[in-house]
PDB file of C-alpha atoms in Angstrom:
ATOM      1  CA  MET A1182      13.884 -36.886  25.379  1.00  0.00           C
ATOM      2  CA  THR A1183      15.412 -34.000  27.234  1.00  0.00           C
ATOM      3  CA  GLY A1184      18.639 -34.187  25.092  1.00  0.00           C
ATOM      4  CA  LEU A1185      16.515 -34.067  21.906  1.00  0.00           C
ATOM      5  CA  LEU A1186      14.641 -31.113  23.175  1.00  0.00           C
ATOM      6  CA  ARG A1187      17.863 -29.310  23.978  1.00  0.00           C
ATOM      7  CA  ARG A1188      19.210 -29.970  20.393  1.00  0.00           C
ATOM      8  CA  LEU A1189      16.050 -28.879  18.755  1.00  0.00           C
ATOM      9  CA  ALA A1190      16.161 -25.582  20.786  1.00  0.00           C
ATOM     10  CA  ALA A1191      19.692 -25.014  19.868  1.00  0.00           C
ATOM     11  CA  GLN A1192      18.973 -25.552  16.182  1.00  0.00           C
ATOM     12  CA  ALA A1193      16.045 -23.165  16.366  1.00  0.00           C
ATOM     13  CA  ARG A1194      18.346 -20.483  18.001  1.00  0.00           C
ATOM     14  CA  GLU A1195      20.855 -20.941  15.105  1.00  0.00           C
ATOM     15  CA  ARG A1196      18.204 -20.477  12.468  1.00  0.00           C
ATOM     16  CA  ARG A1197      16.724 -17.534  14.334  1.00  0.00           C
ATOM     17  CA  PRO A1198      17.483 -14.209  12.292  1.00  0.00           C
ATOM     18  CA  SER A1199      19.787 -11.705  14.103  1.00  0.00           C
ATOM     19  CA  PRO A1200      18.286  -8.487  15.249  1.00  0.00           C
ATOM     20  CA  ARG A1201      19.570  -6.722  12.170  1.00  0.00           C
ATOM     21  CA  THR A1202      17.610  -8.932   9.840  1.00  0.00           C
ATOM     22  CA  GLN A1203      13.955  -9.117   9.285  1.00  0.00           C
ATOM     23  CA  ALA A1204      11.914 -12.253   9.671  1.00  0.00           C
ATOM     24  CA  CYS A1205       8.700 -13.560   7.928  1.00  0.00           C
ATOM     25  CA  GLU A1206       5.879 -12.824  10.266  1.00  0.00           C
ATOM     26  CA  LEU A1207       4.230 -16.051   9.434  1.00  0.00           C
ATOM     27  CA  CYS A1208       6.981 -18.623   9.547  1.00  0.00           C
ATOM     28  CA  GLY A1209      10.014 -16.854  10.915  1.00  0.00           C
ATOM     29  CA  GLU A1210      12.287 -17.358   8.084  1.00  0.00           C
ATOM     30  CA  THR A1211      14.837 -14.696   7.237  1.00  0.00           C
ATOM     31  CA  LEU A1212      13.463 -12.116   4.709  1.00  0.00           C
ATOM     32  CA  ALA A1213      15.261 -10.772   1.729  1.00  0.00           C
ATOM     33  CA  ASP A1214      15.704  -6.943   1.651  1.00  0.00           C
ATOM     34  CA  VAL A1215      12.960  -6.756  -0.953  1.00  0.00           C
ATOM     35  CA  HIS A1216       9.868  -8.733  -0.026  1.00  0.00           C
ATOM     36  CA  ARG A1217       6.106  -8.765  -0.242  1.00  0.00           C
ATOM     37  CA  HIS A1218       3.420  -8.009   2.369  1.00  0.00           C
ATOM     38  CA  LEU A1219       0.131  -9.425   3.584  1.00  0.00           C
ATOM     39  CA  LEU A1220      -2.756  -7.266   4.642  1.00  0.00           C
ATOM     40  CA  GLU A1221      -4.255  -8.608   7.961  1.00  0.00           C
ATOM     41  CA  LEU A1222      -8.015  -8.040   7.964  1.00  0.00           C
ATOM     42  CA  PRO A1223      -9.707  -6.359   9.728  1.00  0.00           C
ATOM     43  CA  SER A1224      -6.887  -4.661  11.541  1.00  0.00           C
ATOM     44  CA  ARG A1225      -5.398  -3.380   8.259  1.00  0.00           C
ATOM     45  CA  GLU A1226      -1.866  -4.075   9.438  1.00  0.00           C
ATOM     46  CA  LEU A1227       0.793  -5.148   7.109  1.00  0.00           C
ATOM     47  CA  ARG A1228       2.716  -8.415   7.721  1.00  0.00           C
ATOM     48  CA  CYS A1229       6.098  -9.072   6.031  1.00  0.00           C
ATOM     49  CA  VAL A1230       6.285 -12.421   4.280  1.00  0.00           C
ATOM     50  CA  CYS A1231       8.959 -14.601   2.753  1.00  0.00           C
ATOM     51  CA  ARG A1232       8.730 -15.975  -0.773  1.00  0.00           C
ATOM     52  CA  ALA A1233       7.360 -19.429   0.320  1.00  0.00           C
ATOM     53  CA  CYS A1234       4.551 -17.864   2.252  1.00  0.00           C
ATOM     54  CA  GLN A1235       3.824 -15.347  -0.573  1.00  0.00           C
ATOM     55  CA  VAL A1236       3.295 -18.254  -2.909  1.00  0.00           C
ATOM     56  CA  LEU A1237       0.741 -19.746  -0.518  1.00  0.00           C
ATOM     57  CA  PHE A1238      -1.328 -16.469  -0.823  1.00  0.00           C
ATOM     58  CA  ASP A1239      -0.906 -15.895  -4.552  1.00  0.00           C
ATOM     59  CA  HIS A1240      -4.346 -17.374  -5.168  1.00  0.00           C
ATOM     60  CA  ALA A1241      -5.894 -14.929  -2.749  1.00  0.00           C
ATOM     61  CA  ALA A1242      -4.471 -11.963  -4.538  1.00  0.00           C
ATOM     62  CA  ALA A1243      -6.278 -12.835  -7.687  1.00  0.00           C
ATOM     63  CA  GLY A1244      -9.463 -13.128  -5.985  1.00  0.00           C
ATOM     64  CA  GLY A1245      -9.204 -10.417  -3.351  1.00  0.00           C
ATOM     65  CA  PRO A1246     -10.711 -10.567   0.257  1.00  0.00           C
ATOM     66  CA  ALA A1247     -13.610 -12.536  -1.264  1.00  0.00           C
ATOM     67  CA  SER A1248     -11.352 -15.543  -1.548  1.00  0.00           C
ATOM     68  CA  GLY A1249     -11.641 -15.831   2.212  1.00  0.00           C
ATOM     69  CA  GLY A1250      -9.210 -15.810   5.182  1.00  0.00           C
ATOM     70  CA  HIS A1251      -7.802 -13.070   7.309  1.00  0.00           C
ATOM     71  CA  HIS A1252      -4.797 -12.242   5.136  1.00  0.00           C
ATOM     72  CA  VAL A1253      -4.668 -11.047   1.583  1.00  0.00           C
ATOM     73  CA  LEU A1254      -1.404 -10.656  -0.409  1.00  0.00           C
ATOM     74  CA  VAL A1255      -0.686  -7.094  -1.419  1.00  0.00           C
ATOM     75  CA  PRO A1256       0.064  -6.917  -5.164  1.00  0.00           C
ATOM     76  CA  ASP A1257       3.151  -5.671  -6.733  1.00  0.00           C
ATOM     77  CA  ARG A1258       1.966  -3.659  -9.680  1.00  0.00           C
ATOM     78  CA  ARG A1259       2.089   0.157 -10.080  1.00  0.00           C
ATOM     79  CA  ARG A1260       0.368   2.074 -12.830  1.00  0.00           C
ATOM     80  CA  ARG A1261       0.637   5.810 -13.537  1.00  0.00           C
ATOM     81  CA  LEU A1262      -2.541   7.040 -14.967  1.00  0.00           C
ATOM     82  CA  SER A1263      -2.317   9.266 -17.939  1.00  0.00           C
ATOM     83  CA  GLY A1264      -5.214  11.503 -18.984  1.00  0.00           C
ATOM     84  CA  PHE A1265      -6.506  11.276 -15.238  1.00  0.00           C
ATOM     85  CA  VAL A1266      -9.648  13.484 -14.622  1.00  0.00           C
ATOM     86  CA  LEU A1267     -10.544  14.858 -11.252  1.00  0.00           C
ATOM     87  CA  PRO A1268     -12.033  18.364 -11.279  1.00  0.00           C
ATOM     88  CA  ASP A1269     -11.602  20.516  -8.172  1.00  0.00           C
ATOM     89  CA  PRO A1270     -15.353  20.322  -7.246  1.00  0.00           C
ATOM     90  CA  VAL A1271     -15.216  16.515  -7.195  1.00  0.00           C
ATOM     91  CA  TRP A1272     -11.991  16.572  -5.215  1.00  0.00           C
ATOM     92  CA  ALA A1273     -13.773  18.853  -2.693  1.00  0.00           C
ATOM     93  CA  ARG A1274     -16.650  16.435  -2.423  1.00  0.00           C
ATOM     94  CA  LEU A1275     -14.181  13.732  -1.225  1.00  0.00           C
ATOM     95  CA  GLY A1276     -13.639  15.798   1.955  1.00  0.00           C
ATOM     96  CA  VAL A1277      -9.890  15.486   1.865  1.00  0.00           C
ATOM     97  CA  PRO A1278      -8.288  18.687   3.475  1.00  0.00           C
ATOM     98  CA  VAL A1279      -4.904  18.318   1.817  1.00  0.00           C
ATOM     99  CA  ARG A1280      -3.681  17.823  -1.864  1.00  0.00           C
ATOM    100  CA  MET A1281      -2.691  14.273  -1.439  1.00  0.00           C
ATOM    101  CA  ALA A1282      -4.546  11.113  -0.554  1.00  0.00           C
ATOM    102  CA  CYS A1283      -4.782   7.322  -1.020  1.00  0.00           C
ATOM    103  CA  LEU A1284      -8.306   6.098  -1.795  1.00  0.00           C
ATOM    104  CA  VAL A1285      -9.114   2.493  -1.027  1.00  0.00           C
ATOM    105  CA  ARG A1286     -12.100   0.337  -1.642  1.00  0.00           C
ATOM    106  CA  ASP A1287     -12.968  -1.006   1.919  1.00  0.00           C
ATOM    107  CA  SER A1288     -14.433  -4.551   1.844  1.00  0.00           C
ATOM    108  CA  ALA A1289     -15.700  -4.351   5.322  1.00  0.00           C
ATOM    109  CA  SER A1290     -17.901  -1.178   4.805  1.00  0.00           C
ATOM    110  CA  GLY A1291     -18.450  -1.498   1.115  1.00  0.00           C
ATOM    111  CA  GLY A1292     -17.376   2.175   0.856  1.00  0.00           C
ATOM    112  CA  ILE A1293     -14.363   4.252  -0.020  1.00  0.00           C
ATOM    113  CA  ILE A1294     -11.741   5.016   2.767  1.00  0.00           C
ATOM    114  CA  ALA A1295      -9.354   7.974   2.263  1.00  0.00           C
ATOM    115  CA  PHE A1296      -5.897   7.966   3.854  1.00  0.00           C
ATOM    116  CA  TYR A1297      -4.065  11.302   3.804  1.00  0.00           C
ATOM    117  CA  PRO A1298      -0.609  11.866   5.240  1.00  0.00           C
ATOM    118  CA  SER A1299       0.033  14.287   8.053  1.00  0.00           C
ATOM    119  CA  PRO A1300       2.910  15.137  10.450  1.00  0.00           C
ATOM    120  CA  ALA A1301       1.173  12.812  13.047  1.00  0.00           C
ATOM    121  CA  GLY A1302       0.867   9.927  10.588  1.00  0.00           C
ATOM    122  CA  ALA A1303      -1.781   8.726   8.246  1.00  0.00           C
ATOM    123  CA  VAL A1304      -5.320  10.073   8.845  1.00  0.00           C
ATOM    124  CA  ARG A1305      -8.311   7.978   7.868  1.00  0.00           C
ATOM    125  CA  ALA A1306     -11.609   9.269   6.735  1.00  0.00           C
ATOM    126  CA  SER A1307     -14.547   7.965   4.872  1.00  0.00           C
ATOM    127  CA  ALA A1308     -14.829   9.513   1.477  1.00  0.00           C
ATOM    128  CA  GLY A1309     -18.067  10.400  -0.373  1.00  0.00           C
ATOM    129  CA  GLN A1310     -19.330   7.508  -2.392  1.00  0.00           C
ATOM    130  CA  ALA A1311     -20.987   9.877  -4.879  1.00  0.00           C
ATOM    131  CA  ALA A1312     -17.706  11.557  -5.445  1.00  0.00           C
ATOM    132  CA  TRP A1313     -15.938   8.238  -6.015  1.00  0.00           C
ATOM    133  CA  ASP A1314     -18.527   7.111  -8.500  1.00  0.00           C
ATOM    134  CA  LEU A1315     -17.849  10.303 -10.518  1.00  0.00           C
ATOM    135  CA  ILE A1316     -14.078   9.639 -10.336  1.00  0.00           C
ATOM    136  CA  VAL A1317     -14.608   6.074 -11.672  1.00  0.00           C
ATOM    137  CA  ARG A1318     -17.094   7.364 -14.417  1.00  0.00           C
ATOM    138  CA  ASP A1319     -14.380   9.719 -15.711  1.00  0.00           C
ATOM    139  CA  ASN A1320     -11.563   7.116 -15.207  1.00  0.00           C
ATOM    140  CA  PRO A1321     -12.934   3.710 -15.913  1.00  0.00           C
ATOM    141  CA  VAL A1322      -9.496   1.924 -15.223  1.00  0.00           C
ATOM    142  CA  LEU A1323     -10.351   2.359 -11.527  1.00  0.00           C
ATOM    143  CA  ALA A1324     -13.285  -0.062 -11.867  1.00  0.00           C
ATOM    144  CA  GLY A1325     -10.573  -2.780 -11.539  1.00  0.00           C
ATOM    145  CA  LEU A1326      -9.063  -1.368  -8.295  1.00  0.00           C
ATOM    146  CA  ARG A1327      -8.593  -4.364  -5.981  1.00  0.00           C
ATOM    147  CA  GLN A1328     -10.425  -3.675  -2.762  1.00  0.00           C
ATOM    148  CA  ASP A1329      -8.388  -3.292   0.499  1.00  0.00           C
ATOM    149  CA  VAL A1330      -4.946  -3.940  -1.053  1.00  0.00           C
ATOM    150  CA  GLU A1331      -4.616  -1.398  -3.968  1.00  0.00           C
ATOM    151  CA  ALA A1332      -5.128   2.308  -3.765  1.00  0.00           C
ATOM    152  CA  LEU A1333      -5.629   5.368  -6.006  1.00  0.00           C
ATOM    153  CA  LEU A1334      -2.853   7.584  -5.008  1.00  0.00           C
ATOM    154  CA  VAL A1335      -3.612  11.219  -5.976  1.00  0.00           C
ATOM    155  CA  ASP A1336      -1.136  14.134  -5.632  1.00  0.00           C
ATOM    156  CA  ARG A1337      -2.837  17.217  -6.980  1.00  0.00           C
ATOM    157  CA  ASP A1338       0.606  18.596  -8.114  1.00  0.00           C
ATOM    158  CA  ARG A1339       2.166  15.503  -9.408  1.00  0.00           C
ATOM    159  CA  GLY A1340      -0.541  13.177 -10.926  1.00  0.00           C
ATOM    160  CA  ALA A1341      -2.319   9.916 -10.025  1.00  0.00           C
ATOM    161  CA  TRP A1342      -1.236   6.313  -9.708  1.00  0.00           C
ATOM    162  CA  ILE A1343      -2.658   2.815  -8.795  1.00  0.00           C
ATOM    163  CA  VAL A1344      -0.309   1.487  -6.191  1.00  0.00           C
ATOM    164  CA  PRO A1345      -0.091  -1.255  -3.708  1.00  0.00           C
ATOM    165  CA  LEU A1346      -1.349  -0.370  -0.290  1.00  0.00           C
ATOM    166  CA  ASP A1347       2.144  -0.722   1.236  1.00  0.00           C
ATOM    167  CA  ASP A1348       3.377   2.215  -0.893  1.00  0.00           C
ATOM    168  CA  CYS A1349       0.731   4.454   0.778  1.00  0.00           C
ATOM    169  CA  TYR A1350       2.021   3.348   4.219  1.00  0.00           C
ATOM    170  CA  ALA A1351       5.553   4.074   3.183  1.00  0.00           C
ATOM    171  CA  LEU A1352       4.560   7.472   1.967  1.00  0.00           C
ATOM    172  CA  ALA A1353       2.831   8.266   5.169  1.00  0.00           C
ATOM    173  CA  GLY A1354       5.765   7.051   7.152  1.00  0.00           C
ATOM    174  CA  THR A1355       8.177   9.326   5.146  1.00  0.00           C
ATOM    175  CA  ILE A1356       6.100  12.329   5.859  1.00  0.00           C
ATOM    176  CA  ARG A1357       5.800  11.546   9.601  1.00  0.00           C
ATOM    177  CA  SER A1358       9.489  10.908  10.149  1.00  0.00           C
ATOM    178  CA  ARG A1359      10.723  13.856   7.962  1.00  0.00           C
ATOM    179  CA  TRP A1360       8.309  16.600   8.738  1.00  0.00           C
ATOM    180  CA  ARG A1361       9.706  19.618  10.661  1.00  0.00           C
ATOM    181  CA  GLY A1362       8.062  22.739  11.757  1.00  0.00           C
ATOM    182  CA  LEU A1363       4.823  24.067  10.388  1.00  0.00           C
ATOM    183  CA  SER A1364       5.554  23.720   6.715  1.00  0.00           C
ATOM    184  CA  GLY A1365       7.404  20.390   6.690  1.00  0.00           C
ATOM    185  CA  GLY A1366      10.824  21.736   5.626  1.00  0.00           C
ATOM    186  CA  GLN A1367      13.122  21.015   2.811  1.00  0.00           C
ATOM    187  CA  ASP A1368      13.952  17.561   4.016  1.00  0.00           C
ATOM    188  CA  VAL A1369      10.482  16.193   3.678  1.00  0.00           C
ATOM    189  CA  ARG A1370      10.091  17.870   0.324  1.00  0.00           C
ATOM    190  CA  ALA A1371      13.197  16.280  -1.022  1.00  0.00           C
ATOM    191  CA  HIS A1372      12.159  12.941   0.216  1.00  0.00           C
ATOM    192  CA  LEU A1373       8.747  13.233  -1.360  1.00  0.00           C
ATOM    193  CA  ASP A1374      10.372  14.135  -4.754  1.00  0.00           C
ATOM    194  CA  ALA A1375      12.555  11.002  -4.348  1.00  0.00           C
ATOM    195  CA  PHE A1376       9.533   8.871  -3.422  1.00  0.00           C
ATOM    196  CA  PHE A1377       7.563   9.979  -6.596  1.00  0.00           C
ATOM    197  CA  THR A1378      10.584   9.650  -8.905  1.00  0.00           C
ATOM    198  CA  ASP A1379      11.122   6.104  -7.733  1.00  0.00           C
ATOM    199  CA  LEU A1380       7.419   5.467  -8.049  1.00  0.00           C
ATOM    200  CA  ASP A1381       7.505   6.570 -11.622  1.00  0.00           C
ATOM    201  CA  ASP A1382      10.505   4.445 -12.374  1.00  0.00           C
ATOM    202  CA  ARG A1383       8.561   1.332 -11.039  1.00  0.00           C
ATOM    203  CA  SER A1384       5.293   2.217 -12.787  1.00  0.00           C
ATOM    204  CA  VAL A1385       3.859   1.342 -16.175  1.00  0.00           C
ATOM    205  CA  THR A1386       1.874   4.363 -17.752  1.00  0.00           C
ATOM    206  CA  VAL A1387      -1.672   3.397 -18.701  1.00  0.00           C
ATOM    207  CA  PRO A1388      -4.595   5.512 -19.795  1.00  0.00           C
ATOM    208  CA  ALA A1389      -7.056   6.306 -17.165  1.00  0.00           C
ATOM    209  CA  THR A1390      -9.924   5.488 -19.609  1.00  0.00           C
ATOM    210  CA  ASP A1391      -8.472   1.864 -19.998  1.00  0.00           C
ATOM    211  CA  ASP A1392     -10.647  -0.541 -17.951  1.00  0.00           C
ATOM    212  CA  SER A1393      -8.256  -3.401 -18.233  1.00  0.00           C
ATOM    213  CA  ARG A1394      -8.322  -5.697 -15.214  1.00  0.00           C
ATOM    214  CA  SER A1395      -5.398  -7.892 -15.850  1.00  0.00           C
ATOM    215  CA  PRO A1396      -3.730  -9.335 -12.800  1.00  0.00           C
ATOM    216  CA  ALA A1397      -0.261  -8.399 -11.635  1.00  0.00           C
TER     217      ALA A1397
END
């Protein structure tokens, strides 16, 4: 028995990814460079998953958190919203002090959570429900926003998108890691331009008045 345990331990060490590679946070398998994420509820932490584990949670992605469990697969669809309507008074009612934010339907509270980037990382705040209702009224496509795992990303200078939650985390991380001085500096602005260019390349443009709820 001792010899068998030694062989099993040696095999496990051989399969273990090197420190330079990422591993699936559920099963430990080596991850591809491009992979999906699970959102762990209620901590709101993202977990990297391999293709096999992703398949296990595909059914949950269609039903959202209501499908049960503590993990929800983050979708992989991105949509740029043409004709998006968000007047300045409605934006002010959201209570976001900057010109960029991710708005998420929170299953735990039943309300809207705003995440906005800052030099210290993402700041979370409750957004006004009345303001959100006005935004959905003017942009019916948002009625199909998946709670917890999709976000309305608004940049007042660039436009609006429906994105996976992990895109918002990546955006906040870019700003936090690149910000210099009081104004952020040229480096962070260049990386933001690159982020939104890449986002546009991966997005399908849809009218904000289209209330289609087709799955990813």
